[in-house]
């Protein structure tokens, strides 16, 4: 099968899965946010962000390392897969026990109500699921349909459990437990599939091999930790520095931010094995990157434009009127979403091109910038200040990543980015014009009609502009599907 065909099939499989998980996730998130209210939802979001840092120390970049090694050793794939899976799972289980114990001690020392501590401890069960998850195997071997089936089943099960068991603010701990158990179920299903396709993973202790793995994965781990400074630090700091209601508002908009990055992450997952395989052949790297950049930046510009323009309608439809004060914060974070897609384009390929140290440095500088600006801006400007910190930090990281990427392949994608920005601007202008022409229909009091009508206009104008400017070309799509490996 050609390289382009594999990418297309992987995007299709992951796309169908993410559509299903996106819809069920929206229902789950909306139900939970409305049932728990901003205060309870803020506690849940605070705990999720806290745990995200613990999970980073469980993984330590091991998944990215394994994807790279398996993808570049296709002829010996079965042996490479089983050997790496044994070592990665053993290492992660040991780290989960250590990190989980330290996390529990930290939580017990917090100056928080006992209910908050209970939620944080219940959520810690996720560490076990994170340690045992084997998605990296099926990503590296480009069998995304396995990941897709698992994601669909787990998301639907999680949605049914939340709808059945979470009814009001008193069910906060139950909501946390459902999410935690779903992580473990995820891991169990993947272990069963792996055992059928290869064999049951076995504990392996080989200190020399561990040193080799950890030496290569350490820069990736630092990079992921620095990336988490963008993704989770703001919510953690708000949990300590802002009223609980504001934390709930911010938890809601960060949920939407994560959802807005779904398409970009699907594209990244589908392209990553081929980007890794192209390493060493600069012309192949450049050709594959042009396809990847066009796909990622086109999707990112559309999503950011829609989120920015329709922020009040999105919040009203998904979370209800209680979350309306977060509209300006969501608009700011949609600017950050556009920059994140640029960073996904120029940054993540560096990890499979053996430039993880440079990537780590750029992301770490951006993450530290985010931390410093949050300390400065949250006390004065609250959640809007935190969103501005995210924008500036992403721009800081983008500068370093662009320099590194140009050194790696000798090209940037300014023409693609400019056309995507132009299409987004035209779509935003048309949608805002509609809002001005039909103020009663597009008012925040009618969020669902405003979202459906405004979203349809925005997508239609963006698509037309993309075709007219050459951002999206049917011939390019056909070439992507039929490209030679």
Short mmCIF file of C-alpha atoms in Angstrom, two decimals:
data_model
loop_
_atom_site.label_atom_id
_atom_site.label_comp_id
_atom_site.label_asym_id
_atom_site.label_seq_id
_atom_site.Cartn_x
_atom_site.Cartn_y
_atom_site.Cartn_z
CA UNK A 1 0.00 0.00 0.00
CA UNK A 2 1.31 3.48 -0.85
CA UNK A 3 2.33 5.93 1.87
CA UNK A 4 -0.37 8.41 0.93
CA UNK A 5 -3.03 5.71 0.93
CA UNK A 6 -2.00 4.60 4.43
CA UNK A 7 -2.20 8.18 5.68
CA UNK A 8 -5.63 8.62 4.12
CA UNK A 9 -6.98 5.40 5.68
CA UNK A 10 -5.51 6.29 9.06
CA UNK A 11 -7.08 9.74 8.97
CA UNK A 12 -10.40 8.19 7.98
CA UNK A 13 -10.30 5.63 10.79
CA UNK A 14 -9.25 8.14 13.44
CA UNK A 15 -11.63 10.74 12.03
CA UNK A 16 -14.64 8.47 12.35
CA UNK A 17 -13.57 7.55 15.87
CA UNK A 18 -13.01 11.15 16.90
CA UNK A 19 -16.36 12.22 15.47
CA UNK A 20 -18.03 9.59 17.63
CA UNK A 21 -15.93 10.47 20.68
CA UNK A 22 -16.38 14.19 20.03
CA UNK A 23 -20.15 13.91 19.96
CA UNK A 24 -20.30 11.66 23.01
CA UNK A 25 -17.69 13.82 24.73
CA UNK A 26 -19.72 16.96 24.10
CA UNK A 27 -22.79 15.29 25.58
CA UNK A 28 -20.79 14.03 28.57
CA UNK A 29 -19.11 17.38 29.16
CA UNK A 30 -22.32 19.39 28.77
CA UNK A 31 -24.24 17.07 31.10
CA UNK A 32 -21.47 17.08 33.72
CA UNK A 33 -21.00 20.86 33.58
CA UNK A 34 -24.72 21.52 33.96
CA UNK A 35 -25.25 18.88 36.65
CA UNK A 36 -22.28 19.89 38.79
CA UNK A 37 -22.46 23.65 38.16
CA UNK A 38 -19.42 25.91 37.70
CA UNK A 39 -18.09 25.23 41.22
CA UNK A 40 -18.20 21.43 40.97
CA UNK A 41 -17.04 21.42 37.37
CA UNK A 42 -14.14 23.63 38.43
CA UNK A 43 -13.07 21.05 41.01
CA UNK A 44 -13.17 18.31 38.37
CA UNK A 45 -11.15 20.40 35.93
CA UNK A 46 -8.64 21.36 38.62
CA UNK A 47 -8.13 17.69 39.49
CA UNK A 48 -7.73 16.68 35.85
CA UNK A 49 -5.05 19.30 35.33
CA UNK A 50 -3.24 18.33 38.52
CA UNK A 51 -3.23 14.68 37.52
CA UNK A 52 -1.98 15.50 34.03
CA UNK A 53 1.39 16.44 35.51
CA UNK A 54 1.61 13.18 37.44
CA UNK A 55 0.77 11.25 34.26
CA UNK A 56 3.69 12.91 32.47
CA UNK A 57 6.11 11.35 34.94
CA UNK A 58 4.53 7.96 34.30
CA UNK A 59 5.12 8.16 30.55
CA UNK A 60 8.41 10.12 30.36
CA UNK A 61 8.25 10.35 26.57
CA UNK A 62 8.33 6.56 26.22
CA UNK A 63 5.37 6.39 23.82
CA UNK A 64 6.87 8.87 21.34
CA UNK A 65 10.20 7.04 21.50
CA UNK A 66 8.50 3.69 20.83
CA UNK A 67 6.53 5.06 17.84
CA UNK A 68 9.73 6.38 16.32
CA UNK A 69 11.67 3.16 16.77
CA UNK A 70 8.92 0.84 15.55
CA UNK A 71 8.08 3.01 12.53
CA UNK A 72 11.71 3.08 11.41
CA UNK A 73 12.22 -0.68 11.80
CA UNK A 74 9.32 -2.07 9.78
CA UNK A 75 11.14 -5.20 8.58
CA UNK A 76 11.65 -6.35 12.16
CA UNK A 77 8.38 -4.91 13.41
CA UNK A 78 7.01 -7.94 15.35
CA UNK A 79 10.25 -8.42 17.30
CA UNK A 80 10.67 -4.68 17.85
CA UNK A 81 7.07 -4.30 18.97
CA UNK A 82 7.08 -7.06 21.57
CA UNK A 83 10.50 -6.13 22.94
CA UNK A 84 9.69 -2.44 23.26
CA UNK A 85 6.21 -3.12 24.65
CA UNK A 86 7.68 -5.30 27.42
CA UNK A 87 10.21 -2.68 28.46
CA UNK A 88 7.88 0.32 28.12
CA UNK A 89 5.08 -1.28 30.15
CA UNK A 90 7.46 -2.46 32.87
CA UNK A 91 9.03 0.97 33.18
CA UNK A 92 5.68 2.74 33.21
CA UNK A 93 4.18 0.43 35.82
CA UNK A 94 7.12 1.06 38.17
CA UNK A 95 6.78 4.79 37.57
CA UNK A 96 3.02 4.64 38.17
CA UNK A 97 3.52 3.09 41.61
CA UNK A 98 6.16 5.64 42.56
CA UNK A 99 4.40 8.68 41.13
CA UNK A 100 1.00 7.59 42.46
CA UNK A 101 2.34 7.34 45.99
CA UNK A 102 3.98 10.76 45.84
CA UNK A 103 0.85 12.26 44.29
CA UNK A 104 -1.34 10.88 47.08
CA UNK A 105 0.98 12.33 49.75
CA UNK A 106 0.90 15.70 47.99
CA UNK A 107 -2.90 15.73 47.76
CA UNK A 108 -3.30 14.90 51.44
CA UNK A 109 -1.17 17.92 52.35
CA UNK A 110 -3.22 20.40 50.30
CA UNK A 111 -5.21 23.08 52.07
CA UNK A 112 -8.41 22.04 50.33
CA UNK A 113 -11.79 20.70 51.51
CA UNK A 114 -11.99 16.93 52.00
CA UNK A 115 -14.33 16.55 49.02
CA UNK A 116 -11.74 18.13 46.73
CA UNK A 117 -9.06 15.82 48.11
CA UNK A 118 -11.32 12.80 47.60
CA UNK A 119 -11.90 13.75 43.97
CA UNK A 120 -8.17 14.17 43.37
CA UNK A 121 -7.43 10.77 44.90
CA UNK A 122 -10.16 9.01 42.93
CA UNK A 123 -8.85 10.50 39.70
CA UNK A 124 -5.38 9.09 40.50
CA UNK A 125 -6.61 5.65 39.35
CA UNK A 126 -6.05 7.03 35.83
CA UNK A 127 -2.30 6.60 36.35
CA UNK A 128 -2.71 2.83 36.13
CA UNK A 129 -4.54 3.13 32.81
CA UNK A 130 -1.92 5.52 31.45
CA UNK A 131 0.85 3.08 32.36
CA UNK A 132 -0.73 0.12 30.57
CA UNK A 133 -2.06 1.83 27.43
CA UNK A 134 -0.60 0.38 24.20
CA UNK A 135 -1.80 2.90 21.61
CA UNK A 136 1.80 3.54 20.58
CA UNK A 137 2.02 0.07 19.04
CA UNK A 138 -0.93 0.55 16.72
CA UNK A 139 0.02 4.10 15.83
CA UNK A 140 3.55 3.06 14.85
CA UNK A 141 2.34 0.10 12.78
CA UNK A 142 -0.33 2.33 11.17
CA UNK A 143 -3.28 0.25 12.35
CA UNK A 144 -5.32 3.21 13.54
CA UNK A 145 -8.59 1.30 13.21
CA UNK A 146 -7.69 -0.60 16.39
CA UNK A 147 -7.30 2.67 18.28
CA UNK A 148 -10.49 3.96 16.69
CA UNK A 149 -12.64 1.02 17.81
CA UNK A 150 -11.27 1.23 21.34
CA UNK A 151 -11.89 4.98 21.55
CA UNK A 152 -15.47 4.71 20.31
CA UNK A 153 -16.40 1.95 22.74
CA UNK A 154 -14.83 3.66 25.72
CA UNK A 155 -16.32 7.09 25.01
CA UNK A 156 -19.81 5.69 24.55
CA UNK A 157 -19.53 3.67 27.76
CA UNK A 158 -18.30 6.74 29.63
CA UNK A 159 -21.22 8.79 28.29
CA UNK A 160 -23.83 6.20 29.31
CA UNK A 161 -22.36 5.96 32.82
CA UNK A 162 -22.32 9.74 33.29
CA UNK A 163 -25.89 10.17 32.04
CA UNK A 164 -27.08 7.39 34.34
CA UNK A 165 -25.18 8.24 37.51
CA UNK A 166 -24.35 11.98 37.57
CA UNK A 167 -27.44 13.97 38.53
CA UNK A 168 -26.32 16.90 40.67
CA UNK A 169 -23.48 18.56 42.61
CA UNK A 170 -23.49 15.72 45.16
CA UNK A 171 -22.29 13.32 42.44
CA UNK A 172 -18.93 15.01 41.99
CA UNK A 173 -16.91 12.03 43.27
CA UNK A 174 -18.96 9.66 41.09
CA UNK A 175 -18.15 11.74 38.00
CA UNK A 176 -14.46 11.58 38.87
CA UNK A 177 -14.65 7.82 39.39
CA UNK A 178 -16.33 7.19 36.05
CA UNK A 179 -13.53 8.97 34.19
CA UNK A 180 -10.85 7.16 36.16
CA UNK A 181 -12.36 3.72 35.57
CA UNK A 182 -12.71 4.44 31.84
CA UNK A 183 -8.93 4.86 31.62
CA UNK A 184 -8.40 1.42 33.16
CA UNK A 185 -10.98 -0.15 30.84
CA UNK A 186 -9.17 1.48 27.92
CA UNK A 187 -5.93 -0.15 28.92
CA UNK A 188 -7.51 -3.57 29.54
CA UNK A 189 -9.12 -3.64 26.10
CA UNK A 190 -5.86 -2.69 24.42
CA UNK A 191 -3.93 -5.33 26.36
CA UNK A 192 -6.39 -7.98 25.23
CA UNK A 193 -6.04 -6.91 21.59
CA UNK A 194 -2.25 -6.80 21.82
CA UNK A 195 -2.18 -10.30 23.31
CA UNK A 196 -4.22 -11.56 20.37
CA UNK A 197 -2.13 -9.79 17.73
CA UNK A 198 1.31 -10.46 19.24
CA UNK A 199 1.52 -12.04 22.69
CA UNK A 200 0.84 -11.16 26.30
CA UNK A 201 3.35 -8.50 27.48
CA UNK A 202 5.86 -9.73 30.01
CA UNK A 203 7.70 -7.83 32.75
CA UNK A 204 11.28 -7.21 31.63
CA UNK A 205 14.15 -5.91 33.73
CA UNK A 206 17.22 -4.93 31.74
CA UNK A 207 19.03 -1.95 33.22
CA UNK A 208 21.25 -1.44 30.18
CA UNK A 209 18.23 -1.40 27.85
CA UNK A 210 16.36 0.94 30.22
CA UNK A 211 19.29 3.38 30.21
CA UNK A 212 19.29 3.35 26.40
CA UNK A 213 15.53 3.96 26.23
CA UNK A 214 15.45 6.64 28.91
CA UNK A 215 18.44 8.48 27.46
CA UNK A 216 16.63 8.84 24.13
CA UNK A 217 13.19 9.54 25.61
CA UNK A 218 14.30 12.04 28.29
CA UNK A 219 14.31 15.10 25.99
CA UNK A 220 10.89 14.05 24.69
CA UNK A 221 9.66 13.77 28.29
CA UNK A 222 10.89 17.27 29.11
CA UNK A 223 9.24 18.55 25.95
CA UNK A 224 5.91 16.98 26.88
CA UNK A 225 6.22 18.36 30.41
CA UNK A 226 6.89 21.81 29.00
CA UNK A 227 3.90 21.41 26.68
CA UNK A 228 1.79 20.64 29.74
CA UNK A 229 2.79 24.04 31.10
CA UNK A 230 0.70 25.40 28.22
CA UNK A 231 -2.15 22.94 28.56
CA UNK A 232 -2.72 22.57 32.29
CA UNK A 233 -0.70 25.05 34.33
CA UNK A 234 -3.18 27.88 33.91
CA UNK A 235 -6.05 25.84 35.34
CA UNK A 236 -3.90 24.57 38.21
CA UNK A 237 -2.78 28.10 39.10
CA UNK A 238 -6.34 29.40 38.85
CA UNK A 239 -7.35 26.64 41.25
CA UNK A 240 -5.05 28.18 43.85
CA UNK A 241 -5.44 31.86 42.94
CA UNK A 242 -9.00 32.47 41.68
CA UNK A 243 -12.57 31.96 42.93
CA UNK A 244 -13.96 28.48 42.29
CA UNK A 245 -16.63 29.79 39.93
CA UNK A 246 -14.00 31.32 37.65
CA UNK A 247 -12.10 28.04 37.75
CA UNK A 248 -15.29 26.35 36.53
CA UNK A 249 -15.65 28.85 33.68
CA UNK A 250 -12.05 28.29 32.66
CA UNK A 251 -12.42 24.52 32.93
CA UNK A 252 -15.28 24.77 30.45
CA UNK A 253 -13.33 26.78 27.88
CA UNK A 254 -10.28 24.53 28.21
CA UNK A 255 -12.53 21.55 27.47
CA UNK A 256 -13.51 23.31 24.25
CA UNK A 257 -9.85 24.09 23.55
CA UNK A 258 -8.96 20.40 23.85
CA UNK A 259 -11.86 19.47 21.56
CA UNK A 260 -10.72 22.08 19.03
CA UNK A 261 -7.34 20.35 18.78
CA UNK A 262 -8.87 16.95 18.04
CA UNK A 263 -8.62 17.23 14.26
CA UNK A 264 -5.03 18.46 14.43
CA UNK A 265 -4.03 15.54 16.62
CA UNK A 266 -5.73 13.07 14.27
CA UNK A 267 -3.74 14.47 11.36
CA UNK A 268 -0.53 14.37 13.40
CA UNK A 269 -1.10 10.75 14.45
CA UNK A 270 -1.79 9.71 10.85
CA UNK A 271 1.25 11.49 9.39
CA UNK A 272 3.75 10.76 12.17
CA UNK A 273 4.83 7.24 11.04
CA UNK A 274 5.39 8.47 7.46
CA UNK A 275 7.30 11.52 8.67
CA UNK A 276 9.49 9.21 10.74
CA UNK A 277 10.04 6.86 7.79
CA UNK A 278 11.08 9.79 5.55
CA UNK A 279 13.91 10.79 7.90
CA UNK A 280 17.25 10.84 6.09
CA UNK A 281 15.77 11.66 2.66
CA UNK A 282 15.40 15.44 2.65
CA UNK A 283 13.28 15.59 -0.48
CA UNK A 284 10.88 13.00 0.93
CA UNK A 285 10.75 14.93 4.20
CA UNK A 286 9.94 18.17 2.37
CA UNK A 287 7.26 16.59 0.19
CA UNK A 288 5.54 14.87 3.09
CA UNK A 289 5.75 18.04 5.18
CA UNK A 290 4.03 20.14 2.50
CA UNK A 291 1.07 17.76 2.58
CA UNK A 292 1.07 17.70 6.37
CA UNK A 293 1.34 21.49 6.67
CA UNK A 294 -1.47 22.10 4.18
CA UNK A 295 -3.79 19.70 5.97
CA UNK A 296 -3.04 20.89 9.50
CA UNK A 297 -3.05 24.64 8.83
CA UNK A 298 -6.23 24.48 6.74
CA UNK A 299 -8.13 22.67 9.47
CA UNK A 300 -6.63 24.79 12.25
CA UNK A 301 -7.60 28.09 10.64
CA UNK A 302 -11.21 26.96 10.15
CA UNK A 303 -11.57 25.73 13.74
CA UNK A 304 -10.00 28.84 15.25
CA UNK A 305 -12.18 31.12 13.13
CA UNK A 306 -15.34 29.28 14.14
CA UNK A 307 -14.49 29.26 17.85
CA UNK A 308 -13.56 32.94 17.84
CA UNK A 309 -16.66 34.10 15.98
CA UNK A 310 -19.25 31.86 17.61
CA UNK A 311 -17.87 31.78 21.17
CA UNK A 312 -21.07 32.94 22.95
CA UNK A 313 -23.25 30.55 20.96
CA UNK A 314 -20.89 27.62 21.61
CA UNK A 315 -20.80 28.23 25.36
CA UNK A 316 -24.55 28.72 25.54
CA UNK A 317 -25.29 25.56 23.57
CA UNK A 318 -22.84 23.26 25.34
CA UNK A 319 -22.69 24.57 28.90
CA UNK A 320 -25.66 26.88 29.39
CA UNK A 321 -26.06 30.49 30.47
CA UNK A 322 -24.08 29.99 33.70
CA UNK A 323 -20.88 29.91 31.61
CA UNK A 324 -21.63 32.99 29.45
CA UNK A 325 -19.03 35.21 31.22
CA UNK A 326 -16.27 33.03 29.73
CA UNK A 327 -16.99 34.09 26.11
CA UNK A 328 -14.10 36.57 25.84
CA UNK A 329 -11.73 34.02 27.37
CA UNK A 330 -12.79 31.45 24.78
CA UNK A 331 -12.14 33.96 22.00
CA UNK A 332 -8.63 34.55 23.30
CA UNK A 333 -7.95 30.83 23.52
CA UNK A 334 -9.12 30.38 19.93
CA UNK A 335 -6.28 32.71 18.90
CA UNK A 336 -3.99 30.37 20.80
CA UNK A 337 -5.56 27.41 18.95
CA UNK A 338 -4.47 28.90 15.62
CA UNK A 339 -0.90 29.22 16.91
CA UNK A 340 -0.96 25.70 18.34
CA UNK A 341 -1.72 24.31 14.87
CA UNK A 342 1.34 26.15 13.54
CA UNK A 343 3.40 24.62 16.34
CA UNK A 344 1.99 21.17 15.60
CA UNK A 345 3.10 21.65 12.01
CA UNK A 346 6.64 22.79 12.67
CA UNK A 347 7.36 21.24 16.05
CA UNK A 348 6.16 17.67 16.42
CA UNK A 349 7.93 16.27 13.32
CA UNK A 350 11.20 17.24 14.98
CA UNK A 351 10.61 14.51 17.56
CA UNK A 352 10.83 11.75 14.94
CA UNK A 353 13.72 13.43 13.13
CA UNK A 354 16.08 13.04 16.11
CA UNK A 355 15.86 16.72 17.02
CA UNK A 356 14.10 16.19 20.33
CA UNK A 357 16.61 18.27 22.29
CA UNK A 358 15.99 21.40 20.24
CA UNK A 359 12.24 20.82 20.40
CA UNK A 360 12.53 20.39 24.16
CA UNK A 361 14.36 23.69 24.50
CA UNK A 362 11.83 25.68 22.46
CA UNK A 363 8.84 24.20 24.28
CA UNK A 364 10.47 24.57 27.68
CA UNK A 365 11.13 28.27 27.09
CA UNK A 366 7.53 28.72 26.03
CA UNK A 367 6.28 26.79 29.06
CA UNK A 368 8.34 28.83 31.50
CA UNK A 369 7.08 31.99 29.80
CA UNK A 370 3.53 30.75 30.37
CA UNK A 371 4.21 30.08 34.04
CA UNK A 372 5.74 33.51 34.63
CA UNK A 373 2.95 35.35 32.81
CA UNK A 374 0.26 33.43 34.68
CA UNK A 375 1.80 34.49 37.97
CA UNK A 376 1.78 38.08 36.76
CA UNK A 377 -1.59 38.25 35.00
CA UNK A 378 -3.98 35.98 36.94
CA UNK A 379 -4.11 38.09 40.13
CA UNK A 380 -4.94 41.20 38.10
CA UNK A 381 -6.96 39.95 35.13
CA UNK A 382 -8.24 36.52 36.16
CA UNK A 383 -9.12 34.04 33.44
CA UNK A 384 -8.62 36.54 30.60
CA UNK A 385 -5.09 37.17 31.86
CA UNK A 386 -4.40 33.43 31.84
CA UNK A 387 -5.61 33.17 28.24
CA UNK A 388 -3.35 36.06 27.17
CA UNK A 389 -0.42 34.28 28.86
CA UNK A 390 -1.16 31.21 26.76
CA UNK A 391 -1.12 33.22 23.52
CA UNK A 392 2.22 34.88 24.30
CA UNK A 393 3.78 31.59 25.40
CA UNK A 394 2.67 29.83 22.20
CA UNK A 395 4.17 32.65 20.12
CA UNK A 396 7.42 32.34 22.06
CA UNK A 397 7.62 28.61 21.38
CA UNK A 398 6.68 29.16 17.72
CA UNK A 399 9.73 31.34 17.16
CA UNK A 400 12.11 28.60 18.28
CA UNK A 401 10.27 25.81 16.50
CA UNK A 402 10.25 27.74 13.20
CA UNK A 403 14.02 28.24 13.39
CA UNK A 404 14.61 24.54 14.13
CA UNK A 405 12.24 23.38 11.42
CA UNK A 406 13.85 25.52 8.75
CA UNK A 407 17.24 24.07 9.67
CA UNK A 408 15.84 20.55 9.38
CA UNK A 409 14.13 20.76 5.99
CA UNK A 410 15.03 24.20 4.61
CA UNK A 411 11.45 25.43 4.31
CA UNK A 412 8.65 27.10 6.19
CA UNK A 413 5.03 27.31 5.09
CA UNK A 414 4.33 31.03 5.03
CA UNK A 415 2.32 30.86 1.81
CA UNK A 416 0.08 28.11 3.17
CA UNK A 417 -0.35 29.95 6.48
CA UNK A 418 -1.16 33.24 4.70
CA UNK A 419 -3.83 31.65 2.52
CA UNK A 420 -5.35 29.89 5.55
CA UNK A 421 -5.42 33.20 7.47
CA UNK A 422 -7.06 34.99 4.52
CA UNK A 423 -9.76 32.31 4.21
CA UNK A 424 -10.40 32.49 7.96
CA UNK A 425 -10.66 36.29 7.87
CA UNK A 426 -13.19 36.16 5.03
CA UNK A 427 -15.26 33.55 6.87
CA UNK A 428 -15.19 35.54 10.12
CA UNK A 429 -16.20 38.72 8.29
CA UNK A 430 -19.13 37.03 6.58
CA UNK A 431 -20.37 35.50 9.84
CA UNK A 432 -20.08 38.75 11.77
CA UNK A 433 -21.93 40.48 8.95
CA UNK A 434 -24.74 37.96 9.31
CA UNK A 435 -24.83 38.60 13.05
CA UNK A 436 -25.15 42.32 12.41
CA UNK A 437 -27.86 41.81 9.77
CA UNK A 438 -29.93 39.39 11.89
CA UNK A 439 -29.31 40.48 15.50
CA UNK A 440 -32.46 38.87 16.90
CA UNK A 441 -31.81 35.45 15.37
CA UNK A 442 -28.09 35.46 16.18
CA UNK A 443 -28.50 36.80 19.74
CA UNK A 444 -26.97 34.89 22.71
CA UNK A 445 -30.52 34.19 23.89
CA UNK A 446 -30.83 31.72 21.00
CA UNK A 447 -27.47 29.91 21.09
CA UNK A 448 -28.35 26.78 19.12
CA UNK A 449 -29.83 28.57 16.04
CA UNK A 450 -26.97 31.05 16.15
CA UNK A 451 -24.46 28.21 16.24
CA UNK A 452 -26.07 26.21 13.44
CA UNK A 453 -26.69 29.15 11.09
CA UNK A 454 -23.48 30.98 11.85
CA UNK A 455 -21.43 27.79 11.65
CA UNK A 456 -22.94 26.86 8.28
CA UNK A 457 -22.18 30.28 6.82
CA UNK A 458 -18.64 30.25 8.21
CA UNK A 459 -17.84 26.79 6.83
CA UNK A 460 -19.36 27.59 3.42
CA UNK A 461 -17.43 30.84 3.02
CA UNK A 462 -14.19 29.26 4.26
CA UNK A 463 -14.53 26.31 1.86
CA UNK A 464 -15.21 28.57 -1.12
CA UNK A 465 -12.29 30.82 -0.22
CA UNK A 466 -10.01 27.79 0.24
CA UNK A 467 -10.82 26.56 -3.25
CA UNK A 468 -10.46 29.99 -4.86
CA UNK A 469 -7.11 30.76 -3.19
CA UNK A 470 -5.68 27.32 -3.92
CA UNK A 471 -5.33 26.47 -0.25
CA UNK A 472 -7.27 23.28 -0.93
CA UNK A 473 -6.77 21.68 -4.33
CA UNK A 474 -8.57 18.54 -5.49
CA UNK A 475 -5.40 17.50 -7.32
CA UNK A 476 -3.45 17.71 -4.07
CA UNK A 477 -5.98 15.52 -2.31
CA UNK A 478 -5.75 12.93 -5.08
CA UNK A 479 -1.95 13.04 -4.88
CA UNK A 480 -2.05 12.58 -1.13
CA UNK A 481 -4.13 9.42 -1.49
CA UNK A 482 -2.03 8.01 -4.33
CA UNK A 483 1.44 9.20 -3.32
CA UNK A 484 4.18 6.63 -3.62
CA UNK A 485 5.83 5.36 -0.46
#
